[in-house]
Short mmCIF file of C-alpha atoms in Angstrom, two decimals:
data_model
loop_
_atom_site.label_atom_id
_atom_site.label_comp_id
_atom_site.label_asym_id
_atom_site.label_seq_id
_atom_site.Cartn_x
_atom_site.Cartn_y
_atom_site.Cartn_z
CA MET A 1 -107.74 -2.44 97.80
CA THR A 2 -105.76 -0.81 95.27
CA ALA A 3 -108.99 -1.20 92.91
CA ARG A 4 -111.34 0.27 95.43
CA ILE A 5 -109.04 3.63 96.17
CA ALA A 6 -108.57 3.60 92.46
CA GLU A 7 -112.16 4.16 91.70
CA LEU A 8 -112.18 6.96 94.33
CA ALA A 9 -109.29 8.74 92.81
CA PRO A 10 -110.94 10.43 89.86
CA GLY A 11 -113.43 12.36 92.10
CA TYR A 12 -110.79 13.30 94.71
CA ASP A 13 -108.93 14.69 91.66
CA GLN A 14 -111.64 16.65 90.37
CA SER A 15 -112.86 18.21 93.84
CA GLY A 16 -109.59 18.39 95.64
CA ALA A 17 -111.40 17.25 98.87
CA PHE A 18 -109.53 15.54 101.69
CA PRO A 19 -109.58 11.55 100.68
CA ALA A 20 -110.98 10.42 104.11
CA ASP A 21 -113.03 7.15 102.50
CA SER A 22 -109.64 6.11 100.68
CA LEU A 23 -107.69 6.47 103.85
CA ARG A 24 -110.44 4.59 105.82
CA ILE A 25 -110.09 1.55 103.50
CA ALA A 26 -106.04 1.80 103.71
CA HIS A 27 -106.68 1.78 107.56
CA GLU A 28 -108.86 -1.34 107.53
CA GLU A 29 -106.32 -3.03 105.61
CA GLY A 30 -103.78 -2.43 108.56
CA LEU A 31 -101.42 -0.24 105.94
CA LEU A 32 -101.38 2.98 107.88
CA THR A 33 -100.08 1.11 111.15
CA ALA A 34 -97.83 -1.19 109.37
CA THR A 35 -94.60 0.50 110.41
CA ILE A 36 -95.51 0.86 114.26
CA GLY A 37 -92.79 -0.97 116.07
CA GLU A 38 -93.26 -4.54 117.64
CA SER A 39 -92.59 -3.20 120.83
CA TYR A 40 -95.60 -1.07 120.76
CA GLY A 41 -97.86 -3.89 119.22
CA GLY A 42 -97.32 -3.35 115.44
CA ARG A 43 -95.76 -5.38 113.07
CA GLY A 44 -92.59 -3.52 112.59
CA ALA A 45 -92.70 -3.21 108.86
CA ARG A 46 -89.44 -1.81 107.31
CA VAL A 47 -88.38 0.18 104.54
CA GLU A 48 -88.87 -2.44 101.89
CA GLU A 49 -92.31 -3.48 103.12
CA SER A 50 -93.15 0.22 103.24
CA ALA A 51 -91.99 0.79 99.75
CA ARG A 52 -94.35 -2.11 98.47
CA ILE A 53 -97.19 -0.75 100.42
CA LEU A 54 -96.87 2.63 99.11
CA HIS A 55 -96.19 1.27 95.68
CA ARG A 56 -99.54 -0.25 95.80
CA ILE A 57 -101.54 2.43 97.22
CA GLY A 58 -99.82 4.75 94.73
CA GLN A 59 -101.19 2.73 91.87
CA GLY A 60 -104.83 3.46 93.24
CA ASP A 61 -104.47 7.25 94.14
CA PRO A 62 -100.83 8.50 94.72
CA SER A 63 -102.66 11.65 97.17
CA VAL A 64 -103.72 8.88 99.39
CA ALA A 65 -100.33 7.27 99.14
CA LEU A 66 -98.59 10.43 99.81
CA ILE A 67 -100.75 11.29 103.25
CA ALA A 68 -100.18 7.86 104.27
CA ALA A 69 -96.47 7.85 103.46
CA MET A 70 -96.02 10.93 106.37
CA THR A 71 -97.61 8.74 108.87
CA LEU A 72 -95.97 5.42 108.12
CA ASN A 73 -92.30 7.34 108.03
CA THR A 74 -93.24 8.83 111.56
CA HIS A 75 -93.77 5.58 112.93
CA ALA A 76 -90.72 4.13 111.37
CA ARG A 77 -88.44 6.77 113.10
CA GLN A 78 -90.02 5.83 116.26
CA ALA A 79 -89.58 2.09 115.96
CA ALA A 80 -85.88 2.70 114.76
CA GLN A 81 -85.20 5.14 117.73
CA PRO A 82 -88.01 6.15 120.20
CA HIS A 83 -87.60 9.87 120.65
CA TRP A 84 -91.29 10.71 121.40
CA PRO A 85 -92.79 11.14 124.96
CA GLU A 86 -93.30 7.51 125.91
CA GLU A 87 -96.96 8.25 127.45
CA LEU A 88 -98.26 10.37 124.25
CA TYR A 89 -96.96 7.98 121.74
CA THR A 90 -98.45 4.91 123.56
CA ARG A 91 -101.70 6.86 123.30
CA VAL A 92 -101.29 7.67 119.71
CA VAL A 93 -100.59 3.89 118.76
CA LYS A 94 -103.55 2.85 120.91
CA GLU A 95 -105.51 5.32 118.78
CA SER A 96 -104.03 4.59 115.47
CA PHE A 97 -105.32 0.77 115.45
CA GLU A 98 -109.01 2.06 116.51
CA ARG A 99 -108.94 4.63 113.66
CA PRO A 100 -106.96 6.39 110.87
CA VAL A 101 -104.69 8.79 112.80
CA LEU A 102 -102.38 10.91 110.52
CA VAL A 103 -99.28 12.45 111.43
CA ASN A 104 -97.08 14.68 109.34
CA HIS A 105 -94.09 17.33 109.74
CA ALA A 106 -94.63 21.06 109.32
CA ARG A 107 -91.43 22.14 108.32
CA VAL A 108 -91.42 24.24 104.94
CA GLU A 109 -92.00 28.20 105.68
CA PRO A 110 -92.85 30.87 102.84
CA GLU A 111 -89.27 32.67 103.49
CA LEU A 112 -87.14 29.67 104.30
CA GLY A 113 -88.14 27.32 101.42
CA SER A 114 -87.39 23.90 101.81
CA PRO A 115 -85.09 22.87 104.91
CA ALA A 116 -83.28 20.38 102.62
CA ARG A 117 -81.37 23.72 101.38
CA GLY A 118 -80.46 24.71 104.62
CA GLY A 119 -81.79 27.39 106.76
CA LEU A 120 -83.52 27.59 110.32
CA PRO A 121 -87.31 28.29 111.00
CA SER A 122 -88.68 31.41 111.96
CA THR A 123 -91.90 29.92 113.60
CA LEU A 124 -91.48 30.86 116.98
CA ALA A 125 -92.06 28.66 120.34
CA ARG A 126 -92.60 30.90 123.26
CA ARG A 127 -92.29 29.65 126.83
CA THR A 128 -95.48 30.16 128.94
CA PRO A 129 -96.47 28.93 132.56
CA ASP A 130 -97.57 25.70 131.48
CA GLY A 131 -95.44 24.91 128.05
CA TRP A 132 -95.17 26.51 125.03
CA SER A 133 -96.81 28.90 122.49
CA LEU A 134 -96.22 28.41 118.85
CA SER A 135 -96.65 30.95 116.02
CA GLY A 136 -95.76 30.94 112.60
CA THR A 137 -96.92 29.59 108.73
CA LYS A 138 -95.78 26.46 107.17
CA ARG A 139 -96.33 25.26 103.53
CA PHE A 140 -97.23 22.35 101.69
CA VAL A 141 -98.37 20.60 105.14
CA THR A 142 -99.74 17.35 103.23
CA GLY A 143 -103.05 16.19 104.65
CA ALA A 144 -103.37 19.28 106.83
CA GLU A 145 -107.41 18.89 107.08
CA GLY A 146 -107.16 15.60 108.14
CA LEU A 147 -104.11 15.39 110.54
CA ASP A 148 -104.36 14.49 114.21
CA TRP A 149 -100.83 15.76 114.99
CA PHE A 150 -98.59 18.38 113.52
CA LEU A 151 -94.86 18.01 113.93
CA VAL A 152 -93.92 21.77 113.69
CA TRP A 153 -90.26 22.69 113.22
CA ALA A 154 -89.79 25.76 115.29
CA THR A 155 -87.23 27.98 117.14
CA THR A 156 -87.53 28.87 120.91
CA ASP A 157 -87.58 32.46 122.32
CA GLU A 158 -85.04 31.47 124.96
CA PRO A 159 -81.88 33.67 125.66
CA GLU A 160 -80.03 30.90 123.90
CA PRO A 161 -82.37 29.90 121.27
CA ARG A 162 -83.08 26.00 120.62
CA VAL A 163 -84.70 24.31 117.55
CA GLY A 164 -86.84 21.52 117.91
CA THR A 165 -90.34 19.57 116.64
CA PHE A 166 -93.28 20.51 118.62
CA LEU A 167 -95.96 18.05 118.72
CA VAL A 168 -99.47 20.03 118.09
CA PRO A 169 -102.96 18.00 118.26
CA GLY A 170 -104.65 18.88 114.99
CA GLY A 171 -107.72 20.17 117.00
CA SER A 172 -105.92 22.74 118.87
CA PRO A 173 -107.43 26.27 118.92
CA GLY A 174 -105.32 28.55 116.76
CA ILE A 175 -104.52 26.35 113.65
CA GLU A 176 -105.88 27.88 110.26
CA ILE A 177 -105.53 26.73 106.85
CA THR A 178 -104.20 29.92 105.01
CA GLY A 179 -103.54 28.86 101.76
CA ARG A 180 -105.41 26.46 99.69
CA TRP A 181 -103.51 23.58 97.69
CA ASP A 182 -104.39 23.96 94.00
CA GLN A 183 -101.46 22.49 91.94
CA LEU A 184 -101.34 20.60 88.93
CA GLY A 185 -100.65 16.99 90.45
CA LEU A 186 -101.80 15.27 93.86
CA ARG A 187 -104.67 17.83 94.03
CA ALA A 188 -106.10 15.32 96.82
CA SER A 189 -103.13 15.40 99.07
CA GLY A 190 -104.37 18.48 100.74
CA SER A 191 -100.90 19.87 101.12
CA HIS A 192 -102.03 23.36 102.02
CA ASP A 193 -100.36 26.21 103.96
CA VAL A 194 -101.12 26.11 107.49
CA THR A 195 -100.73 28.96 110.12
CA PHE A 196 -100.17 28.51 113.93
CA ARG A 197 -101.30 31.55 116.11
CA ASP A 198 -100.29 31.23 119.59
CA VAL A 199 -100.97 27.50 119.69
CA GLU A 200 -100.55 25.97 123.39
CA ILE A 201 -98.95 22.62 124.10
CA PRO A 202 -97.80 21.19 126.85
CA TYR A 203 -93.86 21.58 127.71
CA GLU A 204 -93.11 17.96 127.31
CA HIS A 205 -94.66 17.77 123.64
CA VAL A 206 -91.37 18.73 121.93
CA ILE A 207 -88.75 16.10 120.41
CA GLY A 208 -85.12 16.60 118.94
CA ILE A 209 -84.64 19.84 120.49
CA GLY A 210 -81.10 21.27 120.29
CA PRO A 211 -79.05 24.05 119.87
CA TYR A 212 -79.40 26.87 117.59
CA GLY A 213 -76.86 26.01 114.61
CA ALA A 214 -76.12 24.31 111.58
CA GLN A 215 -76.52 20.89 112.95
CA ALA A 216 -80.11 21.85 113.29
CA GLU A 217 -80.19 21.65 109.77
CA GLN A 218 -81.84 18.80 107.78
CA ASP A 219 -79.36 16.13 106.88
CA ASN A 220 -80.42 15.01 103.33
CA ARG A 221 -77.78 11.88 103.69
CA ALA A 222 -78.94 10.61 106.92
CA GLY A 223 -82.34 9.76 106.00
CA ALA A 224 -81.92 8.78 102.58
CA SER A 225 -82.86 5.39 102.85
CA LEU A 226 -86.33 6.76 103.82
CA HIS A 227 -86.63 8.33 100.30
CA LEU A 228 -86.81 4.77 98.71
CA PRO A 229 -90.61 4.13 99.46
CA LEU A 230 -91.33 7.82 98.26
CA ALA A 231 -89.88 6.53 95.03
CA ALA A 232 -91.77 3.26 95.03
CA LEU A 233 -94.99 5.47 95.34
CA TYR A 234 -94.28 7.17 92.23
CA LEU A 235 -93.51 4.11 90.56
CA GLY A 236 -97.04 2.92 91.21
CA VAL A 237 -98.27 5.85 89.48
CA ALA A 238 -96.43 4.98 86.43
CA ARG A 239 -97.40 1.31 86.59
CA ALA A 240 -101.21 2.76 86.61
CA ALA A 241 -100.32 4.53 83.70
CA GLN A 242 -98.84 1.69 81.87
CA SER A 243 -101.89 -0.50 82.93
CA PHE A 244 -104.12 1.98 81.11
CA PHE A 245 -101.81 1.98 77.97
CA HIS A 246 -102.15 -1.61 77.56
CA THR A 247 -105.86 -1.47 78.18
CA PHE A 248 -106.12 1.17 75.48
CA ALA A 249 -103.73 -0.74 72.83
CA HIS A 250 -105.57 -3.84 73.03
CA ALA A 251 -109.13 -2.22 72.66
CA ARG A 252 -108.24 0.41 70.08
CA VAL A 253 -108.85 -0.97 66.66
CA PRO A 254 -108.58 1.70 63.81
CA ALA A 255 -111.03 1.10 60.77
CA ASN A 256 -107.57 1.21 58.43
CA LEU A 257 -105.91 -1.22 60.57
CA GLY A 258 -108.46 -3.89 61.35
CA HIS A 259 -106.65 -5.05 64.59
CA PRO A 260 -105.99 -3.76 67.80
CA VAL A 261 -102.85 -1.22 67.91
CA ALA A 262 -101.23 -3.43 70.26
CA ARG A 263 -100.16 -5.65 67.33
CA THR A 264 -98.34 -2.84 65.80
CA GLU A 265 -94.69 -2.69 65.93
CA ARG A 266 -94.64 0.95 67.13
CA PHE A 267 -96.73 0.15 70.19
CA ARG A 268 -94.80 -2.89 70.90
CA ARG A 269 -91.97 -1.11 71.10
CA THR A 270 -93.08 1.66 73.21
CA ALA A 271 -94.48 -1.06 75.53
CA GLY A 272 -90.96 -2.52 75.93
CA GLU A 273 -89.36 0.57 76.70
CA ILE A 274 -91.72 1.58 79.27
CA GLU A 275 -91.31 -2.13 80.94
CA VAL A 276 -87.74 -1.84 80.74
CA LEU A 277 -87.63 1.62 82.43
CA LEU A 278 -90.23 0.60 85.15
CA SER A 279 -88.84 -2.89 85.81
CA ALA A 280 -85.11 -1.34 86.17
CA ALA A 281 -86.34 1.49 88.53
CA GLU A 282 -88.22 -1.22 90.92
CA GLN A 283 -84.95 -3.34 90.89
CA LEU A 284 -83.08 -0.47 92.34
CA VAL A 285 -85.96 0.78 94.83
CA PHE A 286 -86.86 -2.56 96.20
CA GLY A 287 -83.18 -3.94 95.78
CA GLY A 288 -81.89 -1.17 97.85
CA ALA A 289 -84.77 -1.41 100.53
CA ALA A 290 -84.03 -4.75 101.10
CA ARG A 291 -80.14 -3.91 101.38
CA VAL A 292 -81.08 -1.40 104.14
CA ASP A 293 -83.33 -3.63 105.89
CA ALA A 294 -80.55 -6.50 105.90
CA GLY A 295 -78.18 -4.10 107.47
CA ASP A 296 -75.93 -3.86 104.37
CA SER A 297 -73.02 -1.76 105.36
CA ALA A 298 -72.01 -1.57 101.68
CA TYR A 299 -75.25 0.01 100.92
CA THR A 300 -74.56 3.90 101.22
CA PRO A 301 -77.15 6.79 101.47
CA GLU A 302 -75.45 8.10 98.20
CA GLN A 303 -76.83 4.75 96.88
CA ALA A 304 -80.48 5.48 98.11
CA LEU A 305 -80.52 8.84 96.92
CA GLY A 306 -79.21 7.77 93.32
CA ALA A 307 -82.03 5.16 93.55
CA ARG A 308 -84.70 7.68 93.89
CA VAL A 309 -83.11 10.22 91.21
CA LEU A 310 -83.26 7.36 88.69
CA ALA A 311 -86.81 6.18 89.73
CA ASP A 312 -88.09 9.73 89.58
CA ARG A 313 -86.43 10.04 85.84
CA HIS A 314 -87.56 6.84 84.61
CA GLY A 315 -91.17 6.91 86.14
CA VAL A 316 -91.79 10.51 84.50
CA ARG A 317 -90.34 9.22 81.32
CA ALA A 318 -92.53 6.21 81.26
CA VAL A 319 -95.49 8.18 81.50
CA GLU A 320 -94.59 10.54 79.11
CA LEU A 321 -93.97 7.87 76.31
CA ALA A 322 -97.47 6.54 76.97
CA VAL A 323 -99.07 9.84 76.65
CA ARG A 324 -96.97 10.72 73.41
CA LEU A 325 -98.07 7.64 71.68
CA LEU A 326 -101.68 8.10 72.67
CA GLY A 327 -101.55 11.65 71.36
CA ASN A 328 -104.74 13.70 72.21
CA PRO A 329 -106.83 10.73 73.87
CA GLY A 330 -104.02 10.35 76.64
CA LEU A 331 -104.56 14.05 77.23
CA ALA A 332 -108.08 14.15 77.28
CA ARG A 333 -109.79 15.16 80.82
CA GLY A 334 -111.52 12.38 82.42
CA ASN A 335 -108.87 9.85 81.00
CA PRO A 336 -106.83 8.26 83.83
CA LEU A 337 -103.33 8.62 81.73
CA GLU A 338 -104.24 12.30 81.77
CA ARG A 339 -104.43 12.33 85.65
CA HIS A 340 -101.45 10.02 85.77
CA PHE A 341 -99.35 12.19 83.97
CA ARG A 342 -100.03 15.33 86.27
CA ASP A 343 -99.50 13.06 89.38
CA ILE A 344 -96.18 11.68 88.06
CA GLN A 345 -94.97 15.48 87.69
CA CYS A 346 -94.79 15.77 91.52
CA ALA A 347 -92.25 12.89 91.92
CA PRO A 348 -89.06 14.90 91.12
CA VAL A 349 -90.30 17.77 93.69
CA HIS A 350 -89.94 16.12 96.81
CA ALA A 351 -86.89 17.26 99.00
CA PRO A 352 -84.14 16.48 98.44
CA GLN A 353 -84.69 17.51 94.98
CA GLU A 354 -82.26 16.09 92.08
CA ASP A 355 -79.78 18.58 92.35
CA ILE A 356 -79.19 18.32 96.19
CA SER A 357 -79.04 14.42 95.74
CA LEU A 358 -76.47 14.71 92.98
CA LEU A 359 -74.28 17.07 94.92
CA ALA A 360 -74.01 15.09 97.45
CA ILE A 361 -73.35 12.04 95.16
CA GLY A 362 -71.00 13.52 93.65
CA THR A 363 -69.11 14.87 96.48
CA LYS A 364 -68.99 11.19 97.64
CA ALA A 365 -67.80 10.19 94.15
CA LEU A 366 -64.90 12.79 93.98
CA ASN A 367 -64.10 12.21 97.89
CA PRO A 368 -64.43 8.49 98.49
#
């Protein structure tokens, strides 16, 4: 599966097209439905298995892995604590076993920025005789062109406003991609800007609705363990870069050397440093995920956040080392390592970013 997705990755990276074929491959392997709860007929994969799935897909194409991660996370949350309208979620699950059904949150806004830093949405949900009408613009909606469901964070227009997540079918009239994703890395993730113009949905298609206030803001600690699979995704990118580095080292035979550069002390030392960085990061991520699954009360949200911080640092550094040693060949377009180098730069960008995580960790350390 990883190899098949990896074969398609360069083309999708170059075109920026939605990676539909790669997502179908992942679906055929049962990976997009892995976290559906057992009570809904799924196998109920938890944090560690999710991390290992995204690690492997990430080795093939991290854009595909990121789109998959959003859907897996949605099902995992539902399995842990059901909150969708039951009839609707049952229908989503049925369709998900038949074809790739993609779901993602739409939370970030042009003025608001990332909800991880606080603030409330300007996207408005107005009451109508039949339900809600949503209007507003969201940024960085991963997989936007292929989403079956947008989970739109919005504020109601009620006399006492509430904030909630509104479940919007992807084919609804009034949904428009208004800003194209054109970034350095993860070019096929399709994380476009999406505008909702008076999009109508039924009244009951809303979850987590509550009072307008600080309690509605994103709690970065509460969902910390869900960031471990995201860290694993980017460690998959670093492993793919390492694989190319090894291939290059064995194949490159300079005329003045007479043997592969893999036998030189310089390459062996760098290979050792890359392996130490990635092995340590994987131990933190997969080990932490296993502790979360085991219900280990001694494993704190701060430890999960810290594991992601270190994993991101180690992954970025490992790929950087490989590129530096290869020199110009490592930065040549069309070279897998050049693509991995671009993709790994996206690791520290995801919310909560490093400074927010370190603030939470430091606050806990100073006030145990």
